[in-house]
JSON list of C-alpha atoms in Angstrom, two decimals:
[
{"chain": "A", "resi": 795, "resn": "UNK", "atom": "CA", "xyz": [84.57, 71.54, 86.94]},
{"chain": "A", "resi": 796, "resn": "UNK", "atom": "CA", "xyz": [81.73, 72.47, 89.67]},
{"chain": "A", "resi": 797, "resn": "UNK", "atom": "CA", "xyz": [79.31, 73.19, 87.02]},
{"chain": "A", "resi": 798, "resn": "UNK", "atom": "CA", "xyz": [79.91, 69.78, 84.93]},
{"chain": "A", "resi": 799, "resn": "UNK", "atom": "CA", "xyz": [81.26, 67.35, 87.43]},
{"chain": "A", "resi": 800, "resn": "UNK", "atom": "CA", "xyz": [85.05, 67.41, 84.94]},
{"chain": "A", "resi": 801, "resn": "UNK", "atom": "CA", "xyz": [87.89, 66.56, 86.53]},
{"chain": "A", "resi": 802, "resn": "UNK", "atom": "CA", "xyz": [90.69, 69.99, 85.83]},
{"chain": "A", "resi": 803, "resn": "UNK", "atom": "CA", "xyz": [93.26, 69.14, 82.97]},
{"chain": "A", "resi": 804, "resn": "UNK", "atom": "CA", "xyz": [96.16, 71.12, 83.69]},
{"chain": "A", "resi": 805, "resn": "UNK", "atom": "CA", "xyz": [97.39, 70.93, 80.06]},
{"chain": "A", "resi": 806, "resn": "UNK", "atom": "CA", "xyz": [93.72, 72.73, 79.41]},
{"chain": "A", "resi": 807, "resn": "UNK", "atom": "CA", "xyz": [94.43, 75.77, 82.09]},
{"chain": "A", "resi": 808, "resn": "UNK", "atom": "CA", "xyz": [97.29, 77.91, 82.37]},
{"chain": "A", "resi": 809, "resn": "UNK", "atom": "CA", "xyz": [98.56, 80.69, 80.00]},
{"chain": "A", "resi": 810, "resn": "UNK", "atom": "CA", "xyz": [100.43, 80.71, 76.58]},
{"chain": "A", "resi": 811, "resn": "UNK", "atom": "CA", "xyz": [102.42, 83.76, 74.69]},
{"chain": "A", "resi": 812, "resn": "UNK", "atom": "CA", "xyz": [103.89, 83.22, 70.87]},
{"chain": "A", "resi": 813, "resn": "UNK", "atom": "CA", "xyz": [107.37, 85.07, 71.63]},
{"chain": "A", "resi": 814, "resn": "UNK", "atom": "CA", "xyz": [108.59, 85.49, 68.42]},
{"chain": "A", "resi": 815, "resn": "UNK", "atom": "CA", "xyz": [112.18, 86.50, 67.32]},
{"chain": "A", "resi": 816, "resn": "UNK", "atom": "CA", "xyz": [111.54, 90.17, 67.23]},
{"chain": "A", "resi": 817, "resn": "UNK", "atom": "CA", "xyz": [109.96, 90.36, 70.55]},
{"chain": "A", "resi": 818, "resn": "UNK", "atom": "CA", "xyz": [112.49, 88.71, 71.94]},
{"chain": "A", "resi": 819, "resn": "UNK", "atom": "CA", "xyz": [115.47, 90.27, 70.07]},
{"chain": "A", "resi": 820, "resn": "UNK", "atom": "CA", "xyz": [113.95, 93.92, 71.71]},
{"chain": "A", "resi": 821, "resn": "UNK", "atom": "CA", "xyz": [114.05, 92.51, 75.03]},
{"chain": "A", "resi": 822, "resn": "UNK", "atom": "CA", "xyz": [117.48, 90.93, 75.05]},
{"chain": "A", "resi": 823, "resn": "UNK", "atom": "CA", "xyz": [119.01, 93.78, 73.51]},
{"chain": "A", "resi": 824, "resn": "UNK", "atom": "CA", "xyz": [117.28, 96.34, 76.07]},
{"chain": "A", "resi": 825, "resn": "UNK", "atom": "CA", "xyz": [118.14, 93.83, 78.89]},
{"chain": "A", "resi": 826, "resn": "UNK", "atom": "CA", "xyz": [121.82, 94.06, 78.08]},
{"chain": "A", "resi": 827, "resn": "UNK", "atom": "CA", "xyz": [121.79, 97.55, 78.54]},
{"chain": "A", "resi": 828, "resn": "UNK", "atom": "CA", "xyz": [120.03, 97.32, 82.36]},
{"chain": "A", "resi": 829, "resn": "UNK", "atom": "CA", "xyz": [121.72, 94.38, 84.13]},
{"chain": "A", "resi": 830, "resn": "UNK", "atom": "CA", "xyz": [124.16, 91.30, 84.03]},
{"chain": "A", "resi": 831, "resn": "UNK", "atom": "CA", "xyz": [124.16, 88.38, 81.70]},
{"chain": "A", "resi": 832, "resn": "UNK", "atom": "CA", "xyz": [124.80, 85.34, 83.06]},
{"chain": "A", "resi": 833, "resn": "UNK", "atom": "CA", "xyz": [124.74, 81.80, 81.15]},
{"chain": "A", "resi": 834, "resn": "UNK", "atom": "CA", "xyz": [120.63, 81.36, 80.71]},
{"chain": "A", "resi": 835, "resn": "UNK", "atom": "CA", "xyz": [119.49, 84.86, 82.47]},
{"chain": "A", "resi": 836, "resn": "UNK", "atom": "CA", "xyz": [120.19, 88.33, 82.82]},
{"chain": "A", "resi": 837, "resn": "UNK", "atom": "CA", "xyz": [120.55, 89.36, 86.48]},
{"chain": "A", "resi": 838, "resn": "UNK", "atom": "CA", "xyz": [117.28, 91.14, 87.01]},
{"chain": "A", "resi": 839, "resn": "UNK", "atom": "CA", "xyz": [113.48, 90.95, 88.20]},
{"chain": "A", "resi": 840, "resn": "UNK", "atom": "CA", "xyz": [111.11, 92.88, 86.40]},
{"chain": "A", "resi": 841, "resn": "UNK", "atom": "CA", "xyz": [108.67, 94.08, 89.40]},
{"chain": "A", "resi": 842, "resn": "UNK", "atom": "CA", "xyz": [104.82, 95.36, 88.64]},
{"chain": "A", "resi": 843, "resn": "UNK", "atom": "CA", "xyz": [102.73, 97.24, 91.62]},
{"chain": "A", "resi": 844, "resn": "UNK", "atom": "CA", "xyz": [101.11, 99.93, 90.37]},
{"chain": "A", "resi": 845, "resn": "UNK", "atom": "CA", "xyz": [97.89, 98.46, 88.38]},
{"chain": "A", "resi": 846, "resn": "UNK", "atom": "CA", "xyz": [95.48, 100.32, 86.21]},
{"chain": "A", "resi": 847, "resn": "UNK", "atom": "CA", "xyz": [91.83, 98.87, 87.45]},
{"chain": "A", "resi": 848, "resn": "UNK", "atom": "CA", "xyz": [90.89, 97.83, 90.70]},
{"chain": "A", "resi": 849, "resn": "UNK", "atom": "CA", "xyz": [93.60, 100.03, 92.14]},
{"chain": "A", "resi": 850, "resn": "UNK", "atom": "CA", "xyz": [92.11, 99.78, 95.71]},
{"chain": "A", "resi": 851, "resn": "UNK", "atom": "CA", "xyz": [92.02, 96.31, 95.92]},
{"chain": "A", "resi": 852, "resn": "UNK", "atom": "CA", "xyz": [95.09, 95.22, 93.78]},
{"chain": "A", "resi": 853, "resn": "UNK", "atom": "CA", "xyz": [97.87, 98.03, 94.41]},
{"chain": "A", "resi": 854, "resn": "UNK", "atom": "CA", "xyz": [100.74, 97.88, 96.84]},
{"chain": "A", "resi": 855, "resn": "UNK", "atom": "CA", "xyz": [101.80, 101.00, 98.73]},
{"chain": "A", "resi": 856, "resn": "UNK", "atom": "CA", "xyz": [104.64, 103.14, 97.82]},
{"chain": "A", "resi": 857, "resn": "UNK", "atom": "CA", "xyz": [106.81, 102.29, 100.64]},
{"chain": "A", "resi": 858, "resn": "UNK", "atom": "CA", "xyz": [106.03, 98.30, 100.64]},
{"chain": "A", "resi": 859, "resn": "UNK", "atom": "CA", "xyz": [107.36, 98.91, 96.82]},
{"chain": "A", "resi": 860, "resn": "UNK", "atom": "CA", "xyz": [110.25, 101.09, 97.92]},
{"chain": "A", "resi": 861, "resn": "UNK", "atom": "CA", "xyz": [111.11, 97.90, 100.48]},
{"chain": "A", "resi": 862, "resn": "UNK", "atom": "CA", "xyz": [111.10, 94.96, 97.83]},
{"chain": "A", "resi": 863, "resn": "UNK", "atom": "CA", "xyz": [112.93, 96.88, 95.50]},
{"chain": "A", "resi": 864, "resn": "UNK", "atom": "CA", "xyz": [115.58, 97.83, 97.80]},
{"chain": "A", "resi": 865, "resn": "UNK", "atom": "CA", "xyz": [115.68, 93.79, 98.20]},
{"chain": "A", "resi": 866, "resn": "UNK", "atom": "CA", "xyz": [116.38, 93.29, 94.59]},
{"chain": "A", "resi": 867, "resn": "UNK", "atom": "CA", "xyz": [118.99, 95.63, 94.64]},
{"chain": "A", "resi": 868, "resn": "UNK", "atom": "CA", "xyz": [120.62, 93.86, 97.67]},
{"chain": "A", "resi": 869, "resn": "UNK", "atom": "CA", "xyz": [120.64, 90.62, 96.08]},
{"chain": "A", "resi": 870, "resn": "UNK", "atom": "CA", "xyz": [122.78, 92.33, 93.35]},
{"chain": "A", "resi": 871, "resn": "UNK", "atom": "CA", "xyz": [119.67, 92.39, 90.86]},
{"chain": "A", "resi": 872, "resn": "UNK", "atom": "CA", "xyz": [118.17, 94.75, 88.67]},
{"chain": "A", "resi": 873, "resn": "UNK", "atom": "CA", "xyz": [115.05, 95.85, 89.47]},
{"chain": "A", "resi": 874, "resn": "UNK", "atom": "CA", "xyz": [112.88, 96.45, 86.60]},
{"chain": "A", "resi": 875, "resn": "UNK", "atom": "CA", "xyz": [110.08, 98.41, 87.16]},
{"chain": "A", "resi": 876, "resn": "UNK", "atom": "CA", "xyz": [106.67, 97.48, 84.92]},
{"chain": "A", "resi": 877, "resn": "UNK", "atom": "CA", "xyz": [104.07, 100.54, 84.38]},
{"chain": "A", "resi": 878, "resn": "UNK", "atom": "CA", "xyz": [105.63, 103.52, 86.10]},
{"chain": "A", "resi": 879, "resn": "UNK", "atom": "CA", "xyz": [104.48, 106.26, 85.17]},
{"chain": "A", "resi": 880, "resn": "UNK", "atom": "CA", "xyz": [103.17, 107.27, 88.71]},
{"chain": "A", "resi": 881, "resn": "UNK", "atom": "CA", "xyz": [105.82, 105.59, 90.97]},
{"chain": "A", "resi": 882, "resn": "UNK", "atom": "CA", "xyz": [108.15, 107.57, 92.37]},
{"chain": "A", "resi": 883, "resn": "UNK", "atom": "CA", "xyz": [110.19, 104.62, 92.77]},
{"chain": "A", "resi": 884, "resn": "UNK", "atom": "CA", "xyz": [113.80, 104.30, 91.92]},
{"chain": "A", "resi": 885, "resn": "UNK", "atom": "CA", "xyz": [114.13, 101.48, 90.22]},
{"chain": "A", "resi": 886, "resn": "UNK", "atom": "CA", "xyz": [115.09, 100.64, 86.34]},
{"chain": "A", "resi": 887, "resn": "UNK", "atom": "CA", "xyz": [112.26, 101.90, 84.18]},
{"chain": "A", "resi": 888, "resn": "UNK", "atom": "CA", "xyz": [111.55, 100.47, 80.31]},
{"chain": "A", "resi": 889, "resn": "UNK", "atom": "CA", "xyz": [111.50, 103.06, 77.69]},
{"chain": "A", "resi": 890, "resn": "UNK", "atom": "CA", "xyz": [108.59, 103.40, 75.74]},
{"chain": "A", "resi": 891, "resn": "UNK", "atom": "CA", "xyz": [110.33, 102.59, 72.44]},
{"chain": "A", "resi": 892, "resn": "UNK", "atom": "CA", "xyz": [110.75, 99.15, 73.80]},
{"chain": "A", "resi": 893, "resn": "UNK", "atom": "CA", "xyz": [107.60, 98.43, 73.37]},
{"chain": "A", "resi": 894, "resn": "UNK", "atom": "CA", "xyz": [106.88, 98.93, 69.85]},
{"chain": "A", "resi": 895, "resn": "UNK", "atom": "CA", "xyz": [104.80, 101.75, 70.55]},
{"chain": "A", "resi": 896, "resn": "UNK", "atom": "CA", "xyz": [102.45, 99.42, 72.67]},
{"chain": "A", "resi": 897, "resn": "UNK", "atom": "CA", "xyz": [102.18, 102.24, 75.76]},
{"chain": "A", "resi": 898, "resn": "UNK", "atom": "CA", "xyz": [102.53, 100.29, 78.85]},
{"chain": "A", "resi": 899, "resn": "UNK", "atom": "CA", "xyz": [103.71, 97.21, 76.97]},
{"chain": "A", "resi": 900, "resn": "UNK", "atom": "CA", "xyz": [103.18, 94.75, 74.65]},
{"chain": "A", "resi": 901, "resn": "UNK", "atom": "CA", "xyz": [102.65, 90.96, 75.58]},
{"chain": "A", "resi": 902, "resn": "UNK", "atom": "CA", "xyz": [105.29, 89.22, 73.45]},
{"chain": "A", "resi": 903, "resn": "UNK", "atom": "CA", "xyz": [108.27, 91.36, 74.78]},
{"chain": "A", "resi": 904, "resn": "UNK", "atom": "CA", "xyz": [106.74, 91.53, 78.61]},
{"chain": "A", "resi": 905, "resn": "UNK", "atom": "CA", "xyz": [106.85, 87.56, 78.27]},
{"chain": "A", "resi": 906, "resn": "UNK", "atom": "CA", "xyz": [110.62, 87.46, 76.52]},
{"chain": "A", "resi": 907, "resn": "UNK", "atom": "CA", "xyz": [111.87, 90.46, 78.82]},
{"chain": "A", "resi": 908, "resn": "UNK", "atom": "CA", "xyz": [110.31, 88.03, 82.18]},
{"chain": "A", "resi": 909, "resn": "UNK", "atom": "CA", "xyz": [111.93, 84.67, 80.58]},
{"chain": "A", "resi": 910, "resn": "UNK", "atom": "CA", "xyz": [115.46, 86.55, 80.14]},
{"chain": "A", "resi": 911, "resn": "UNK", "atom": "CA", "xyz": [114.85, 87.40, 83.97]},
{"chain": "A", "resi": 912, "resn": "UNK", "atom": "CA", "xyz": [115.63, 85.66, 87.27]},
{"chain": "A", "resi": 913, "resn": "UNK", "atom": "CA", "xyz": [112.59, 85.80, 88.39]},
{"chain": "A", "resi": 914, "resn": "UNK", "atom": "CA", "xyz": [108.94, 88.23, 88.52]},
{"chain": "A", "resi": 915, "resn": "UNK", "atom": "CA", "xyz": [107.26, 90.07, 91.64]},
{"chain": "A", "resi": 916, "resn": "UNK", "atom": "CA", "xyz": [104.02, 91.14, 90.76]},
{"chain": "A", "resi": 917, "resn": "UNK", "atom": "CA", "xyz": [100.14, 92.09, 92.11]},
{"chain": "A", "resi": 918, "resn": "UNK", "atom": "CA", "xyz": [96.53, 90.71, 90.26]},
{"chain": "A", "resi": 919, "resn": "UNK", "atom": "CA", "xyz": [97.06, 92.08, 86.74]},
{"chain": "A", "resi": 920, "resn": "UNK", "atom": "CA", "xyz": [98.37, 91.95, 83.32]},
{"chain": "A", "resi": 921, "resn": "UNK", "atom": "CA", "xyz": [101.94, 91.36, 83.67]},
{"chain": "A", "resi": 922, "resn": "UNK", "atom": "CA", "xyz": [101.02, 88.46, 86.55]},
{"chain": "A", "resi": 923, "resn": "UNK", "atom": "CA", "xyz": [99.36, 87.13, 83.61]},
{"chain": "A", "resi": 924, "resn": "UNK", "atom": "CA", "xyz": [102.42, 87.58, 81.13]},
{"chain": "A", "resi": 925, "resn": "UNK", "atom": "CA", "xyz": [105.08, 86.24, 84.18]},
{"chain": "A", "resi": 926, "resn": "UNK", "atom": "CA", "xyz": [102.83, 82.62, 84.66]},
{"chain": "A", "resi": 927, "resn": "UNK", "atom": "CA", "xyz": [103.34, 82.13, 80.74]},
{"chain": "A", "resi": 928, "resn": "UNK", "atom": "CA", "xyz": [107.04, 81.80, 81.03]},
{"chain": "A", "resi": 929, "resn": "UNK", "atom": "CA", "xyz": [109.16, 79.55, 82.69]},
{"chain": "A", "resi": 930, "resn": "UNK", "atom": "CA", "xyz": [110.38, 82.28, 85.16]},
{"chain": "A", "resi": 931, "resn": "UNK", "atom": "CA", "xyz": [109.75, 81.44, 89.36]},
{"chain": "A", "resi": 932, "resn": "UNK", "atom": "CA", "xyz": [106.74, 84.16, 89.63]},
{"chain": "A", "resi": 933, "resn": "UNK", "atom": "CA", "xyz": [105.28, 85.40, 92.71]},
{"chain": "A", "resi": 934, "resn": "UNK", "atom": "CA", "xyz": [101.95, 87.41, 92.69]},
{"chain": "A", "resi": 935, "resn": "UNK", "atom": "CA", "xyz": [100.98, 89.60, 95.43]},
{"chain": "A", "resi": 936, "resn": "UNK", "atom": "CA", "xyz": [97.49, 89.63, 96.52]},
{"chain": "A", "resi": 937, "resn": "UNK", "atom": "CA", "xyz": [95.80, 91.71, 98.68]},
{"chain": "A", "resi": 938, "resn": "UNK", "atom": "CA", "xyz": [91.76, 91.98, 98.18]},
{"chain": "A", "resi": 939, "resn": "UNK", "atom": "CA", "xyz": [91.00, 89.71, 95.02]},
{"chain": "A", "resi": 940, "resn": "UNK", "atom": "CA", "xyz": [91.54, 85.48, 95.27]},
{"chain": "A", "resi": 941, "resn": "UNK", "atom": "CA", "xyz": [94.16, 83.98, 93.07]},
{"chain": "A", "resi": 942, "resn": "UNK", "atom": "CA", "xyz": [91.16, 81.12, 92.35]},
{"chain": "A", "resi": 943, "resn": "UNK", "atom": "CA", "xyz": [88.87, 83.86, 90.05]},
{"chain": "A", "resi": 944, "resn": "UNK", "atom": "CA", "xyz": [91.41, 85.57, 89.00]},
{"chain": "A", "resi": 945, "resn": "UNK", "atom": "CA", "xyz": [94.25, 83.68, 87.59]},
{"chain": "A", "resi": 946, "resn": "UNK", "atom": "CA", "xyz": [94.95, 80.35, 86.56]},
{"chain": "A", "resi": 947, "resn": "UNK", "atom": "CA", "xyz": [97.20, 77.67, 88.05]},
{"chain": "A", "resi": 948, "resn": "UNK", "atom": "CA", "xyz": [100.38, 77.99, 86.25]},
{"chain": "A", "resi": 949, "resn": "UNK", "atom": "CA", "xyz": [103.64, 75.40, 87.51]},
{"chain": "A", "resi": 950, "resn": "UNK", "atom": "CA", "xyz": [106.37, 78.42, 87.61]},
{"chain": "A", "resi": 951, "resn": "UNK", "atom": "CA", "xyz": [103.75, 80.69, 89.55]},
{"chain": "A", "resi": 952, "resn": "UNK", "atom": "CA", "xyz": [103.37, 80.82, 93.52]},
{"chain": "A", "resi": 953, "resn": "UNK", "atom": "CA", "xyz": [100.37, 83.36, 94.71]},
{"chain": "A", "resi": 954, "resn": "UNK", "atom": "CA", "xyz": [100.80, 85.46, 98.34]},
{"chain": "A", "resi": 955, "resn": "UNK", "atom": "CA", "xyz": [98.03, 85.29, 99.97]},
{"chain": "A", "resi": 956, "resn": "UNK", "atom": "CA", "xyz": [96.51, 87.06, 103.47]},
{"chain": "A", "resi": 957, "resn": "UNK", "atom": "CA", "xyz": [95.95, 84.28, 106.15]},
{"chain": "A", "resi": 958, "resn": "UNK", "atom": "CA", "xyz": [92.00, 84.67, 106.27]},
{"chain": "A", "resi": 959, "resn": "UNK", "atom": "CA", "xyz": [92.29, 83.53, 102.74]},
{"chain": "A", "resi": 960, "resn": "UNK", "atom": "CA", "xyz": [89.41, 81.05, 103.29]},
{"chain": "A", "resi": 961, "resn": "UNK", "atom": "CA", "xyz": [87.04, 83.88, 103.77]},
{"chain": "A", "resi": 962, "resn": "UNK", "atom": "CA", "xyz": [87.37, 85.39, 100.94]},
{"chain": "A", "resi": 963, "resn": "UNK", "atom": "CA", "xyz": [85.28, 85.22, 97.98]},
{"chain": "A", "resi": 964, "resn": "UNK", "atom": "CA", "xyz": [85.20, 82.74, 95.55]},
{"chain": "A", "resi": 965, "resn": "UNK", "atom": "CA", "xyz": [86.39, 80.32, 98.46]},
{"chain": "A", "resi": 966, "resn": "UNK", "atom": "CA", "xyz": [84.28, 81.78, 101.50]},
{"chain": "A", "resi": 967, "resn": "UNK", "atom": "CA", "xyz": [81.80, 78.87, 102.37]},
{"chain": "A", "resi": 968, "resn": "UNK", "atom": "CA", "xyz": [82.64, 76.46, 99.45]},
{"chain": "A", "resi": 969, "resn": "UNK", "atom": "CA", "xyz": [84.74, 73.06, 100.25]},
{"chain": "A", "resi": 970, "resn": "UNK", "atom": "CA", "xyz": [84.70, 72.46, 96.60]},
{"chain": "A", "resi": 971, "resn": "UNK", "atom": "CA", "xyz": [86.78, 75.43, 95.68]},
{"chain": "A", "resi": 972, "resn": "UNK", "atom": "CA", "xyz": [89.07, 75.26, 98.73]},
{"chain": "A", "resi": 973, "resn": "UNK", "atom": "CA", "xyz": [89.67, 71.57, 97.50]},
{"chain": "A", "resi": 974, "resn": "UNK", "atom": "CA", "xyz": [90.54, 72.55, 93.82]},
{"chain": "A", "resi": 975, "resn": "UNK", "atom": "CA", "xyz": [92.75, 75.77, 95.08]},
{"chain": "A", "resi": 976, "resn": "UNK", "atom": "CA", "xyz": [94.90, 73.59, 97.43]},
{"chain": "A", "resi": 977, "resn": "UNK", "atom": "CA", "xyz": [95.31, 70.77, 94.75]},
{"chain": "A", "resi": 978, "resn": "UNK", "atom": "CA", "xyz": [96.16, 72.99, 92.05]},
{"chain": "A", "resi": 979, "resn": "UNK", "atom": "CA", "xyz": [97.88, 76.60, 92.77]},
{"chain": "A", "resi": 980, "resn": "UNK", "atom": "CA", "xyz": [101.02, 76.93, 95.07]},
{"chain": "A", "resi": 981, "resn": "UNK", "atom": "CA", "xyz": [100.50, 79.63, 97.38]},
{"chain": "A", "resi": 982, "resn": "UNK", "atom": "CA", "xyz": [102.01, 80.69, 100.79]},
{"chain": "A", "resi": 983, "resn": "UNK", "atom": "CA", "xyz": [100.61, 83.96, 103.13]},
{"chain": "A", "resi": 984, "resn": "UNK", "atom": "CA", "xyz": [101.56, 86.45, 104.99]},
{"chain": "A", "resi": 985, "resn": "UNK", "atom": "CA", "xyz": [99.90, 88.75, 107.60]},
{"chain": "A", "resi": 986, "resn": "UNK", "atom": "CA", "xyz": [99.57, 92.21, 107.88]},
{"chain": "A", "resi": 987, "resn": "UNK", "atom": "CA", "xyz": [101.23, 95.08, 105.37]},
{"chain": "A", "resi": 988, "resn": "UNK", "atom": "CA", "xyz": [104.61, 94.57, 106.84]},
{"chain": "A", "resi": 989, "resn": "UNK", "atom": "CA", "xyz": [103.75, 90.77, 106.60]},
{"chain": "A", "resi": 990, "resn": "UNK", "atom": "CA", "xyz": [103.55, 91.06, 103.31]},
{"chain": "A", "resi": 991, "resn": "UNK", "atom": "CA", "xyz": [106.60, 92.52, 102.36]},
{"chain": "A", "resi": 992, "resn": "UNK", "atom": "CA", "xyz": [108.66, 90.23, 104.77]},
{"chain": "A", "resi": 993, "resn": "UNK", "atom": "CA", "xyz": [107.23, 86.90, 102.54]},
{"chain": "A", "resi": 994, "resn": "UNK", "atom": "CA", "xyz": [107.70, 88.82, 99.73]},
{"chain": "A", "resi": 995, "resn": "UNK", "atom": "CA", "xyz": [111.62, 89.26, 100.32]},
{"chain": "A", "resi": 996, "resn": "UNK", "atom": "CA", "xyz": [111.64, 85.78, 102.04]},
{"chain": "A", "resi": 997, "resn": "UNK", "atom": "CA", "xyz": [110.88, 84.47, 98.65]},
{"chain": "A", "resi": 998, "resn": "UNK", "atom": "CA", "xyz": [113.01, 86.42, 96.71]},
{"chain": "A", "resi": 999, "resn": "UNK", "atom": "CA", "xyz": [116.04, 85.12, 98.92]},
{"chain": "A", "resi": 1000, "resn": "UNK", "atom": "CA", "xyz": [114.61, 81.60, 98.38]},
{"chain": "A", "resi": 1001, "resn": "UNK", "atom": "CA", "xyz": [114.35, 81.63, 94.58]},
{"chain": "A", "resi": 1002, "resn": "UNK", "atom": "CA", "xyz": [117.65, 83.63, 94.20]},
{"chain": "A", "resi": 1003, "resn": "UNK", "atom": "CA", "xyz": [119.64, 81.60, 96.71]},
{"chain": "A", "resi": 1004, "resn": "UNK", "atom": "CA", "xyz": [120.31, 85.08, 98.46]},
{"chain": "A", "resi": 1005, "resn": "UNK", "atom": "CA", "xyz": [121.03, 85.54, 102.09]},
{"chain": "A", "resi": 1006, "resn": "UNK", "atom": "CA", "xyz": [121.72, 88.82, 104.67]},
{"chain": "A", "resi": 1007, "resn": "UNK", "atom": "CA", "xyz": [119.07, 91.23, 103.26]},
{"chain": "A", "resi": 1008, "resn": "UNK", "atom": "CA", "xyz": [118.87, 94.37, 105.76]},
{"chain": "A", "resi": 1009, "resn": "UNK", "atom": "CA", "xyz": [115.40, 96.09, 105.76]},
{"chain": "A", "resi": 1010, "resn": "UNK", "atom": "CA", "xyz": [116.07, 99.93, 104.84]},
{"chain": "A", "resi": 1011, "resn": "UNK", "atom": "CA", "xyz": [113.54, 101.02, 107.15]},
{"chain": "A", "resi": 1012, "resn": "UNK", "atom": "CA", "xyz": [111.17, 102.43, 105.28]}
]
């Protein structure tokens, strides 16, 4: 758009996945052995913190993990923790077998296992990715990088943001981008790492219709 003077075509941007029936007949059958069915959705949010590039500017801390998922669990969710082999979280944790023997996962059952979900929590990477090609409420969590380079506007998706997010770069100093971000991507902010988790919960209660979380204190 900047370099050609095009107006952005939302049916052009965003993210697709093919889901096809095996994919999706691993995740539902996995899913019914980790939380709730309900009518359209199984009573979970699959949850992804702990990237694999980037780490310094992309990962959350331990304990703002520990906090959200102890949210989940309080709004009588599963929480379904995405790429864990560091975490010492306690939280539900995929097998590798349900991935086909794709390691940390493979795209087609990510995107089934997030559309059988309630909703995704998630930082800058893959799974993000995965989450914003579903139909799923999806929030993404960042902390160094810009939503605007690094993903694209997708309708089901809202990014998390710092404040001072109109000094960071690709927007620092450009009126053009900070137009196209606030006419295309739904975003709110937080401040500070305790900010952060606060919007992070607020949101879950607002997407989930869930009320009287109590912060564990951690």
């Amino acid at each position: 758009r900047l370099q050609f003077g095009l107006e952005y075509d939302p049916e052009c941007g965003g993210y697709e996945i093919d889901v096809g029936g095996e994919a999706f007949g691993r995740a539902f059958r996995w899913l019914a052995t980790a939380a709730e069915e309900t009518f359209a959705r199984f009573k979970a949010v699959p949850f992804h913190y702990y990237g694999g590039s980037s780490k310094a500017r992309k990962d959350l801390e331990h304990w703002q993990a520990e906090v959200i998922v102890d949210a989940i669990k309080q709004s009588g969710r599963a929480p379904i923790l995405l790429d864990w082999s560091h975490s010492p979280i306690k939280a539900v944790r995929v097998p590798d077998k349900v991935w086909g023997g794709f390691g940390n996962g493979d795209a087609a059952t990510m995107a089934a296992m997030i559309r059988l979900s309630e909703a995704f929590i998630g930082i800058d990477s893959g799974p993000g990715k995965v989450a914003s090609a579903t139909d799923t409420p999806s929030l993404i969590v960042w902390t160094k990088h810009h939503p605007a380079r690094y993903h694209d506007p997708a309708p089901n998706t809202t990014h998390l943001i710092p404040t001072d997010w109109r000094g960071m770069q690709p927007i620092e100093w450009d009126a053009e981008r900070e137009k196209f971000f606030e006419e295309n991507y739904r975003y709110r902010t937080y401040r500070g790492e305790h900010g952060l988790v606060a919007e992070a919960v607020r949101w879950l209660q607002e997407t989930l219709g869930w009320t009287g979380w109590v912060d564990a204190g951690v």
